[in-house]
Short mmCIF file of C-alpha atoms in Angstrom, two decimals:
data_model
loop_
_atom_site.label_atom_id
_atom_site.label_comp_id
_atom_site.label_asym_id
_atom_site.label_seq_id
_atom_site.Cartn_x
_atom_site.Cartn_y
_atom_site.Cartn_z
CA MET A 384 -18.38 43.60 31.85
CA ALA A 385 -21.58 42.40 33.40
CA SER A 386 -24.58 44.71 33.31
CA PHE A 387 -25.66 43.90 36.87
CA ALA A 388 -24.39 45.07 40.25
CA PRO A 389 -23.42 42.70 43.08
CA SER A 390 -26.48 41.09 44.64
CA PRO A 391 -27.55 42.04 48.17
CA ALA A 392 -26.25 39.89 51.01
CA ASP A 393 -28.37 37.10 52.50
CA ALA A 394 -31.03 37.51 49.81
CA ALA A 395 -31.30 34.15 48.01
CA ASP A 396 -32.86 30.91 49.27
CA ILE A 397 -30.46 28.82 47.20
CA GLY A 398 -27.79 29.29 44.54
CA VAL A 399 -26.77 27.57 41.32
CA THR A 400 -23.31 27.96 39.83
CA GLY A 401 -22.84 26.71 36.28
CA MET A 402 -25.21 28.25 33.76
CA ALA A 403 -25.01 25.73 30.93
CA VAL A 404 -28.39 24.35 29.89
CA MET A 405 -28.87 21.96 32.82
CA GLY A 406 -27.78 24.50 35.42
CA SER A 407 -29.78 27.36 34.00
CA ASN A 408 -32.89 25.18 33.65
CA LEU A 409 -32.59 24.01 37.24
CA ALA A 410 -32.22 27.61 38.40
CA ARG A 411 -35.27 28.62 36.37
CA ASN A 412 -37.26 25.73 37.83
CA LEU A 413 -36.41 26.91 41.35
CA ALA A 414 -37.34 30.49 40.49
CA ARG A 415 -40.63 29.47 38.84
CA ASN A 416 -41.55 27.69 42.05
CA GLY A 417 -41.17 30.84 44.11
CA PHE A 418 -37.63 30.49 45.43
CA LYS A 419 -35.10 33.32 45.36
CA VAL A 420 -32.19 32.00 43.32
CA ALA A 421 -28.61 33.24 43.20
CA ILE A 422 -26.93 32.41 39.88
CA HIS A 423 -23.29 32.44 38.83
CA ASN A 424 -21.07 31.23 36.03
CA ARG A 425 -17.31 31.37 35.56
CA SER A 426 -17.83 33.25 32.29
CA VAL A 427 -20.19 36.10 33.10
CA GLY A 428 -21.76 36.09 29.62
CA LYS A 429 -23.80 32.97 30.38
CA THR A 430 -25.21 34.57 33.52
CA GLU A 431 -26.16 37.64 31.50
CA THR A 432 -27.87 35.42 28.92
CA VAL A 433 -30.00 33.77 31.59
CA MET A 434 -31.03 37.18 32.94
CA ASP A 435 -31.73 38.58 29.47
CA GLU A 436 -33.74 35.59 28.23
CA HIS A 437 -35.32 34.19 31.39
CA GLY A 438 -35.13 36.91 34.03
CA SER A 439 -38.91 37.07 34.12
CA ASP A 440 -39.16 33.44 35.32
CA GLY A 441 -38.77 34.54 38.92
CA GLU A 442 -36.50 36.28 41.38
CA PHE A 443 -32.83 35.89 40.43
CA PHE A 444 -29.74 37.33 42.10
CA PRO A 445 -26.91 37.25 39.56
CA SER A 446 -23.29 37.52 40.65
CA GLU A 447 -20.10 38.16 38.76
CA SER A 448 -17.76 36.66 41.33
CA MET A 449 -17.97 33.55 43.47
CA ALA A 450 -17.52 35.71 46.57
CA ASP A 451 -20.58 37.81 45.70
CA PHE A 452 -22.50 34.63 44.86
CA VAL A 453 -21.81 33.10 48.28
CA ALA A 454 -22.50 36.37 50.09
CA SER A 455 -25.93 36.61 48.45
CA LEU A 456 -27.08 33.29 49.99
CA GLN A 457 -29.15 33.08 53.16
CA LYS A 458 -27.55 31.11 56.02
CA PRO A 459 -27.10 28.24 56.30
CA ARG A 460 -26.05 28.68 52.70
CA ALA A 461 -26.96 26.12 50.03
CA ALA A 462 -25.20 26.19 46.66
CA ILE A 463 -25.75 23.77 43.79
CA ILE A 464 -22.86 23.00 41.43
CA MET A 465 -23.77 22.22 37.81
CA VAL A 466 -20.38 21.97 36.07
CA LYS A 467 -18.43 19.29 34.23
CA ALA A 468 -17.63 16.24 36.34
CA GLY A 469 -14.11 15.55 37.58
CA LYS A 470 -11.46 18.21 38.13
CA PRO A 471 -13.77 21.15 37.24
CA THR A 472 -16.15 20.01 40.00
CA ASP A 473 -13.29 19.71 42.50
CA ALA A 474 -12.08 23.19 41.58
CA VAL A 475 -15.52 24.75 42.17
CA ILE A 476 -15.95 22.83 45.43
CA ASP A 477 -12.61 24.11 46.70
CA GLU A 478 -13.47 27.69 45.76
CA LEU A 479 -16.91 27.50 47.38
CA ALA A 480 -15.65 25.80 50.52
CA GLY A 481 -13.10 28.55 51.08
CA LEU A 482 -15.90 31.11 51.18
CA MET A 483 -18.42 29.19 53.29
CA ASP A 484 -19.01 28.82 57.01
CA GLU A 485 -19.65 25.82 59.22
CA GLY A 486 -23.05 24.28 58.51
CA ASP A 487 -23.27 25.52 54.92
CA ILE A 488 -24.19 23.07 52.16
CA ILE A 489 -22.59 22.33 48.78
CA VAL A 490 -24.64 20.23 46.36
CA ASP A 491 -23.16 18.47 43.32
CA ALA A 492 -26.11 17.81 41.01
CA GLY A 493 -24.03 16.47 38.13
CA ASN A 494 -23.30 12.87 37.12
CA ALA A 495 -20.41 12.23 39.51
CA LEU A 496 -18.92 8.84 40.34
CA PHE A 497 -20.21 7.96 43.80
CA THR A 498 -16.71 7.20 45.12
CA ASP A 499 -15.71 10.78 44.27
CA THR A 500 -18.78 11.97 46.15
CA ARG A 501 -17.83 9.92 49.21
CA ARG A 502 -14.31 11.37 49.09
CA ARG A 503 -15.58 14.92 48.78
CA GLU A 504 -18.19 14.47 51.50
CA ALA A 505 -15.58 13.17 53.96
CA ALA A 506 -13.19 16.05 53.20
CA LEU A 507 -15.86 18.74 53.59
CA ARG A 508 -17.26 17.12 56.72
CA GLU A 509 -13.88 17.66 58.37
CA ARG A 510 -14.25 21.36 57.54
CA GLY A 511 -17.71 21.51 59.09
CA LEU A 512 -19.54 21.69 55.76
CA HIS A 513 -22.27 19.49 54.37
CA PHE A 514 -21.71 17.96 50.93
CA VAL A 515 -24.64 16.47 49.02
CA GLY A 516 -24.33 14.36 45.90
CA ALA A 517 -27.71 14.64 44.19
CA GLY A 518 -28.65 12.57 41.18
CA VAL A 519 -30.90 14.51 38.82
CA SER A 520 -32.64 12.62 36.01
CA GLY A 521 -34.82 13.90 33.22
CA GLY A 522 -32.41 15.75 30.97
CA GLU A 523 -32.82 19.38 30.05
CA GLU A 524 -36.63 19.25 30.03
CA GLY A 525 -36.75 17.53 33.40
CA ALA A 526 -34.41 20.06 34.98
CA LEU A 527 -36.77 22.82 33.88
CA ASN A 528 -40.19 21.23 34.38
CA GLY A 529 -39.65 18.64 37.11
CA PRO A 530 -36.92 15.99 37.34
CA SER A 531 -36.51 12.95 39.51
CA ILE A 532 -34.05 13.96 42.23
CA MET A 533 -31.93 11.56 44.30
CA PRO A 534 -30.06 13.49 47.01
CA GLY A 535 -27.62 11.87 49.39
CA GLY A 536 -25.76 13.51 52.27
CA THR A 537 -26.77 14.14 55.85
CA LYS A 538 -30.32 14.26 57.19
CA GLU A 539 -29.55 17.80 58.40
CA SER A 540 -28.74 18.95 54.88
CA TYR A 541 -31.94 17.35 53.56
CA ALA A 542 -33.97 19.21 56.18
CA ARG A 543 -32.74 22.43 54.54
CA LEU A 544 -32.84 21.27 50.92
CA GLY A 545 -35.74 18.82 50.90
CA PRO A 546 -38.66 21.28 50.78
CA MET A 547 -37.12 23.05 47.78
CA LEU A 548 -36.04 19.92 45.90
CA GLU A 549 -39.35 18.17 46.49
CA LYS A 550 -41.28 21.17 45.24
CA ILE A 551 -39.32 21.46 41.97
CA SER A 552 -39.30 17.71 41.29
CA ALA A 553 -41.80 15.87 39.15
CA HIS A 554 -44.95 14.77 40.97
CA VAL A 555 -46.97 11.59 40.42
CA ASP A 556 -50.23 11.11 42.31
CA ARG A 557 -49.32 14.34 44.13
CA ALA A 558 -46.19 12.71 45.56
CA PRO A 559 -42.79 14.30 44.83
CA CYS A 560 -40.26 12.32 42.82
CA CYS A 561 -37.59 13.19 45.35
CA THR A 562 -36.53 11.69 48.66
CA HIS A 563 -33.45 11.50 50.87
CA VAL A 564 -31.60 8.44 49.58
CA GLY A 565 -28.92 7.96 52.22
CA ALA A 566 -25.58 9.15 53.55
CA ASP A 567 -22.55 10.48 51.61
CA GLY A 568 -22.50 8.99 48.07
CA ALA A 569 -25.85 7.14 48.17
CA GLY A 570 -27.62 9.63 45.90
CA HIS A 571 -25.04 9.43 43.15
CA PHE A 572 -24.83 5.65 43.54
CA VAL A 573 -28.56 5.28 42.93
CA LYS A 574 -28.40 7.69 39.99
CA MET A 575 -25.53 5.63 38.53
CA VAL A 576 -27.60 2.44 38.70
CA HIS A 577 -30.60 4.31 37.28
CA ASN A 578 -28.45 5.19 34.27
CA GLY A 579 -27.27 1.60 33.96
CA ILE A 580 -30.87 0.40 33.81
CA GLU A 581 -31.43 3.11 31.20
CA TYR A 582 -28.64 1.59 29.08
CA ALA A 583 -30.28 -1.85 29.19
CA ASP A 584 -33.72 -0.41 28.49
CA MET A 585 -32.56 1.54 25.44
CA GLN A 586 -30.56 -1.36 24.03
CA VAL A 587 -33.32 -3.97 24.29
CA ILE A 588 -35.80 -1.53 22.73
CA SER A 589 -33.33 -1.12 19.87
CA GLU A 590 -33.03 -4.89 19.52
CA ALA A 591 -36.81 -5.16 19.15
CA TYR A 592 -36.71 -2.42 16.51
CA ASP A 593 -33.90 -4.21 14.69
CA LEU A 594 -35.81 -7.49 14.52
CA MET A 595 -38.93 -5.81 13.18
CA SER A 596 -36.83 -3.98 10.60
CA LYS A 597 -34.70 -6.91 9.41
CA ALA A 598 -36.88 -9.96 10.01
CA LEU A 599 -40.25 -8.41 9.10
CA GLY A 600 -39.00 -5.79 6.66
CA LYS A 601 -41.06 -3.06 8.32
CA SER A 602 -40.32 0.60 7.70
CA ALA A 603 -39.32 2.94 10.50
CA GLY A 604 -42.77 4.52 10.47
CA GLU A 605 -44.51 1.15 10.67
CA ILE A 606 -42.32 0.14 13.60
CA GLY A 607 -43.11 3.47 15.21
CA GLU A 608 -46.79 2.55 15.06
CA VAL A 609 -46.02 -0.71 16.87
CA PHE A 610 -44.18 1.12 19.64
CA ALA A 611 -46.99 3.66 19.93
CA GLU A 612 -49.43 0.79 20.42
CA TRP A 613 -47.13 -0.90 22.95
CA ASN A 614 -47.04 2.33 24.92
CA LYS A 615 -50.74 1.86 25.72
CA GLY A 616 -50.13 -1.33 27.71
CA ASP A 617 -47.67 -2.91 30.15
CA LEU A 618 -44.72 -1.38 28.31
CA GLU A 619 -45.95 2.18 28.82
CA SER A 620 -42.86 4.27 29.56
CA PHE A 621 -40.99 7.39 28.54
CA LEU A 622 -38.47 5.46 26.43
CA ILE A 623 -41.15 3.54 24.51
CA GLU A 624 -42.99 6.83 23.93
CA ILE A 625 -39.98 8.67 22.54
CA THR A 626 -38.95 5.63 20.45
CA ALA A 627 -42.27 5.87 18.61
CA GLU A 628 -41.70 9.59 18.03
CA VAL A 629 -38.13 9.09 16.80
CA LEU A 630 -39.21 6.37 14.37
CA HIS A 631 -41.96 8.60 12.96
CA HIS A 632 -39.53 11.49 12.43
CA THR A 633 -38.39 12.28 8.87
CA ASP A 634 -34.97 13.74 8.14
CA ALA A 635 -35.44 17.27 6.79
CA ARG A 636 -32.34 17.09 4.60
CA THR A 637 -33.00 13.83 2.77
CA GLY A 638 -36.67 13.03 3.33
CA GLU A 639 -35.59 9.63 4.63
CA PRO A 640 -36.61 8.16 7.99
CA PHE A 641 -34.46 9.94 10.54
CA VAL A 642 -33.19 6.72 12.15
CA ASP A 643 -31.87 5.53 8.78
CA VAL A 644 -29.51 8.48 8.33
CA ILE A 645 -27.86 8.20 11.75
CA LEU A 646 -24.48 6.47 11.96
CA ASP A 647 -24.86 3.23 13.93
CA GLN A 648 -22.29 4.11 16.57
CA ALA A 649 -23.73 4.84 20.04
CA ALA A 650 -21.85 7.07 22.45
CA GLN A 651 -21.67 6.84 26.23
CA LYS A 652 -20.61 9.14 29.05
CA GLY A 653 -19.45 6.46 31.46
CA THR A 654 -22.33 5.86 33.86
CA GLY A 655 -23.15 2.49 32.28
CA ALA A 656 -19.53 1.41 32.62
CA TRP A 657 -19.47 2.65 36.23
CA THR A 658 -22.57 0.57 36.97
CA VAL A 659 -20.97 -2.57 35.53
CA GLN A 660 -17.58 -1.99 37.18
CA THR A 661 -19.22 -1.41 40.55
CA ALA A 662 -21.44 -4.48 40.12
CA LEU A 663 -18.30 -6.57 39.50
CA ASP A 664 -16.75 -5.20 42.69
CA LEU A 665 -19.93 -6.03 44.62
CA GLY A 666 -20.33 -9.45 42.99
CA VAL A 667 -23.77 -8.61 41.57
CA PRO A 668 -24.70 -9.96 38.10
CA VAL A 669 -26.14 -7.12 36.02
CA THR A 670 -25.99 -8.98 32.74
CA GLY A 671 -28.54 -6.85 30.87
CA ILE A 672 -26.76 -3.63 31.80
CA ALA A 673 -23.36 -5.11 31.02
CA GLU A 674 -24.39 -6.36 27.58
CA ALA A 675 -26.02 -3.02 26.78
CA THR A 676 -22.80 -1.23 27.73
CA PHE A 677 -20.71 -3.62 25.64
CA ALA A 678 -23.16 -3.22 22.74
CA ARG A 679 -22.32 0.47 22.63
CA SER A 680 -18.62 -0.41 22.71
CA THR A 681 -19.15 -2.90 19.86
CA SER A 682 -20.96 -0.27 17.81
CA GLY A 683 -17.94 2.01 18.15
CA SER A 684 -15.40 -0.72 17.33
CA VAL A 685 -15.22 0.38 13.70
CA PRO A 686 -11.97 -1.38 12.58
CA GLN A 687 -13.12 -4.65 14.15
CA ARG A 688 -16.57 -4.40 12.58
CA GLU A 689 -15.11 -3.66 9.16
CA ALA A 690 -12.74 -6.61 9.44
CA GLY A 691 -15.46 -8.96 10.64
CA ARG A 692 -17.95 -7.87 8.01
CA LYS A 693 -15.53 -8.88 5.26
CA VAL A 694 -14.64 -12.39 6.38
CA LEU A 695 -16.87 -13.82 9.11
CA PRO A 696 -19.56 -16.23 7.81
CA ALA A 697 -23.06 -16.12 9.26
CA GLU A 698 -24.00 -19.77 8.73
CA SER A 699 -27.52 -18.66 9.61
CA GLN A 700 -30.90 -19.86 8.44
CA THR A 701 -33.55 -17.72 6.83
CA LEU A 702 -36.60 -18.57 8.88
CA GLU A 703 -40.05 -17.81 7.54
CA ILE A 704 -42.29 -15.82 9.85
CA ALA A 705 -45.69 -17.31 9.07
CA ASP A 706 -47.59 -14.97 11.38
CA PRO A 707 -46.08 -11.45 11.63
CA ALA A 708 -48.70 -10.39 14.17
CA GLN A 709 -47.73 -13.28 16.46
CA PHE A 710 -44.05 -12.39 16.02
CA ILE A 711 -44.76 -8.82 17.12
CA ASP A 712 -46.73 -10.09 20.11
CA ASP A 713 -43.79 -12.34 21.01
CA LEU A 714 -41.46 -9.34 20.76
CA GLN A 715 -43.67 -7.32 23.06
CA LYS A 716 -43.63 -10.05 25.71
CA ALA A 717 -39.90 -10.67 25.34
CA LEU A 718 -39.21 -6.96 25.66
CA TYR A 719 -41.31 -6.74 28.82
CA ALA A 720 -39.53 -9.75 30.36
CA ALA A 721 -36.05 -8.44 29.51
CA LYS A 722 -36.92 -5.05 31.00
CA LEU A 723 -38.18 -6.66 34.21
CA VAL A 724 -34.93 -8.59 34.57
CA SER A 725 -32.82 -5.47 33.98
CA TYR A 726 -34.73 -3.53 36.64
CA SER A 727 -34.48 -6.49 39.04
CA GLN A 728 -30.72 -6.64 38.53
CA GLY A 729 -30.43 -2.90 39.08
CA PHE A 730 -32.31 -3.10 42.38
CA ASP A 731 -30.05 -6.00 43.40
CA GLU A 732 -27.06 -3.72 42.88
CA ILE A 733 -28.62 -0.90 44.91
CA ALA A 734 -29.32 -3.35 47.76
CA ALA A 735 -25.75 -4.66 47.63
CA GLY A 736 -24.32 -1.13 47.58
CA ALA A 737 -26.45 -0.15 50.56
CA GLU A 738 -25.15 -3.11 52.52
CA GLU A 739 -21.53 -2.55 51.51
CA PHE A 740 -21.44 1.18 52.28
CA GLY A 741 -23.84 1.31 55.22
CA TRP A 742 -26.67 3.18 53.50
CA ASP A 743 -30.26 2.79 54.66
CA ILE A 744 -31.84 2.92 51.20
CA ASP A 745 -35.58 2.36 50.85
CA LEU A 746 -35.82 0.40 47.59
CA GLY A 747 -39.56 0.99 47.29
CA ALA A 748 -38.98 4.72 47.58
CA MET A 749 -36.43 4.57 44.76
CA ALA A 750 -39.03 3.01 42.47
CA ARG A 751 -41.56 5.63 43.58
CA ILE A 752 -39.34 8.62 42.76
CA TRP A 753 -38.54 7.12 39.34
CA ARG A 754 -42.21 7.17 38.31
CA GLY A 755 -41.98 10.73 36.98
CA GLY A 756 -39.39 13.09 35.60
CA CYS A 757 -36.67 10.52 34.96
CA ILE A 758 -35.66 8.73 31.76
CA ILE A 759 -36.63 5.22 32.91
CA ARG A 760 -40.07 6.18 34.22
CA ALA A 761 -42.48 3.36 33.45
CA ARG A 762 -45.90 2.05 34.40
CA PHE A 763 -44.61 -0.98 36.30
CA LEU A 764 -42.53 1.11 38.74
CA ASP A 765 -45.70 1.34 40.86
CA ARG A 766 -45.60 -2.45 41.07
CA ILE A 767 -41.96 -2.38 42.19
CA THR A 768 -42.85 0.04 44.99
CA GLU A 769 -45.69 -2.25 46.05
CA ALA A 770 -43.39 -5.29 46.01
CA TYR A 771 -40.93 -3.67 48.43
CA GLU A 772 -43.80 -2.41 50.59
CA ARG A 773 -44.93 -6.03 50.93
CA ASN A 774 -41.40 -7.16 51.77
CA ALA A 775 -38.70 -4.55 52.41
CA THR A 776 -36.02 -7.27 52.45
CA LEU A 777 -37.17 -8.98 49.25
CA PRO A 778 -34.04 -10.85 48.08
CA LEU A 779 -35.03 -10.85 44.40
CA LEU A 780 -37.56 -8.53 42.81
CA LEU A 781 -38.58 -11.24 40.34
CA SER A 782 -39.56 -13.51 43.23
CA ASP A 783 -42.40 -11.18 44.22
CA GLU A 784 -45.70 -12.85 43.35
CA TYR A 785 -46.76 -10.10 40.95
CA PHE A 786 -43.56 -10.25 38.92
CA THR A 787 -43.41 -14.03 39.02
CA THR A 788 -46.87 -14.08 37.47
CA GLU A 789 -46.04 -11.38 34.92
CA ILE A 790 -42.81 -12.90 33.69
CA ALA A 791 -44.37 -16.38 33.47
CA LYS A 792 -46.71 -15.00 30.80
CA CYS A 793 -43.70 -13.97 28.72
CA ILE A 794 -41.36 -16.95 28.90
CA PRO A 795 -42.49 -18.93 25.81
CA ALA A 796 -42.43 -15.80 23.64
CA TRP A 797 -39.08 -14.74 25.09
CA ARG A 798 -37.52 -18.09 24.25
CA ARG A 799 -38.96 -18.03 20.72
CA ILE A 800 -37.50 -14.57 20.06
CA VAL A 801 -34.03 -15.46 21.35
CA ALA A 802 -34.02 -18.76 19.42
CA PHE A 803 -35.19 -17.02 16.25
CA ALA A 804 -32.49 -14.35 16.54
CA ALA A 805 -29.73 -16.87 17.22
CA THR A 806 -30.75 -19.09 14.31
CA SER A 807 -31.13 -16.13 11.95
CA GLY A 808 -27.88 -14.43 12.94
CA TYR A 809 -29.32 -11.27 14.53
CA PRO A 810 -27.48 -9.87 17.56
CA VAL A 811 -29.75 -9.57 20.61
CA PRO A 812 -27.35 -9.29 23.57
CA VAL A 813 -29.87 -7.99 26.11
CA PHE A 814 -32.72 -10.28 25.06
CA SER A 815 -30.42 -13.31 25.31
CA SER A 816 -28.37 -12.36 28.38
CA THR A 817 -31.43 -11.56 30.47
CA LEU A 818 -32.99 -14.89 29.49
CA SER A 819 -29.78 -16.72 30.45
CA TYR A 820 -29.77 -14.89 33.78
CA TYR A 821 -33.41 -15.85 34.33
CA ASP A 822 -32.59 -19.51 33.69
CA ALA A 823 -29.53 -19.33 35.96
CA ILE A 824 -31.30 -17.68 38.87
CA ARG A 825 -34.09 -20.28 38.83
CA ALA A 826 -31.79 -23.33 38.30
CA GLU A 827 -31.62 -26.06 40.92
CA ARG A 828 -27.91 -26.64 40.24
CA LEU A 829 -25.38 -24.67 38.18
CA PRO A 830 -22.16 -25.81 36.46
CA ALA A 831 -20.21 -23.68 38.96
CA ALA A 832 -19.38 -26.96 40.72
CA LEU A 833 -17.08 -27.89 37.85
CA VAL A 834 -15.56 -24.41 37.81
CA GLN A 835 -14.76 -24.73 41.50
CA ALA A 836 -13.20 -28.17 40.93
CA GLN A 837 -11.03 -26.72 38.16
CA ARG A 838 -9.97 -23.86 40.45
CA ASP A 839 -9.02 -26.34 43.14
CA TYR A 840 -6.98 -28.38 40.64
CA PHE A 841 -4.81 -25.58 39.26
CA GLY A 842 -4.77 -23.17 42.18
CA ALA A 843 -5.68 -25.07 45.36
CA HIS A 844 -8.59 -22.69 45.79
CA THR A 845 -10.56 -25.30 47.78
CA TYR A 846 -14.24 -26.18 47.61
CA GLN A 847 -17.19 -27.10 49.80
CA ARG A 848 -19.24 -30.30 49.64
CA VAL A 849 -22.99 -30.85 49.45
CA ASP A 850 -22.82 -33.60 52.09
CA ALA A 851 -20.41 -32.28 54.70
CA GLU A 852 -19.52 -29.07 56.52
CA GLY A 853 -16.17 -27.38 55.99
CA THR A 854 -13.73 -26.47 53.26
CA PHE A 855 -11.78 -29.10 51.33
CA HIS A 856 -8.91 -29.59 48.86
CA VAL A 857 -7.80 -32.53 46.73
CA GLU A 858 -4.08 -33.26 46.43
CA TRP A 859 -4.38 -33.47 42.66
CA THR A 860 -0.71 -33.94 41.77
CA GLU A 861 -0.06 -36.50 44.52
CA ASP A 862 -2.39 -39.31 45.57
CA ARG A 863 -5.59 -37.29 45.10
CA ARG A 864 -6.56 -37.67 48.71
CA GLU A 865 -9.07 -35.14 50.05
CA THR A 866 -7.97 -32.98 52.96
CA LYS A 867 -10.08 -30.73 55.10
CA GLN A 868 -8.74 -27.21 55.38
CA ASP A 869 -8.62 -25.23 58.62
#
């Protein structure tokens, strides 16, 4: 049995149910910032552990039952759910909703699929409750010390939640890394795309590491020094910083570089796949994110990799790298360019989602709240904010003058790296796909004209002409006359 009595009614500013690491850290963050926090967990032992180990962090109101938890919240009540996504989240929502009154707020701060959030928000709205899907980025440390927070939902719910969420979020230049994103599922949508960009970022960093390891023969520690140096310039970011630390780490068991004892099979929790699937539905090319997601799938395709390793010839050339320092400089520029493309594609998807679902999302504000706390925080996010401040309807981030100038500096190096990798037989899916996208988006004319002609031939899918208005079809199996379609 729990060692605490039911909490007093109407005592807590906000509540958190789900006392695993993320939930307990978020509750502790709230308490450290002066808020009175109700806490609850389905198994009471975890609540007791938080009180025993962290009760001194602030003012907590622990509850054994969900009914006591809800009763301890000040009205209008605000309760944050930090449980496993899917059916467990639905179960907790249903239990909470049955105990709440009109105007109360339920917040899902987990990694939920935005369509689930939209469904839940609509259902709870009919019951007079506010439902907020809030993306929270920064992992366990961010939840405790200041994450980037992306809440959706109604403006009324943000008026209640905003002061608390902004205070506990990370701050950069005294500005909170939290803002109201938009209605219903907008917060979780933006967090999904954030995670997709994270996939691309991590993969292309790994490709740069792989080339330094295999083509230059550098040790993990030596490559770590390169990343540490890169983190002092345009590439400065959380992921570059931790990459240097990981590569400098030595395995305690074997004394070998830590990265060399890890199985080369990367896991994923689904947000990258969601980003790609949604981009396909919206018709937005997110090639860097897609290739990064597929790269993880390839790494886990063990039977296929074993079969391919045995029989597939490389037919590659061993190219001499006459100037290793120049090669590293080329890698740095190629990495920067590929990252810029991946971010640009991610912002394209956010813009398309906002248009499709009727969300008024401030793209510059999204870049601003990603500057601290979150996994993809990077120096150039300031520049993205500035680009959207100059033109809120910017159709392509890369077309902003600053980014056009920046990427132009990288193009020769980027092409050299992709050509070297292709000739040498090294897989660089994000380096190469982002370069192909760059060349496609700047092309005067694409081979899609032939694709459309093929589609018209076998499926009468019609086409449009460069010299006339309207939609046309060729009677391919008859006399090949062209007819204009109504």
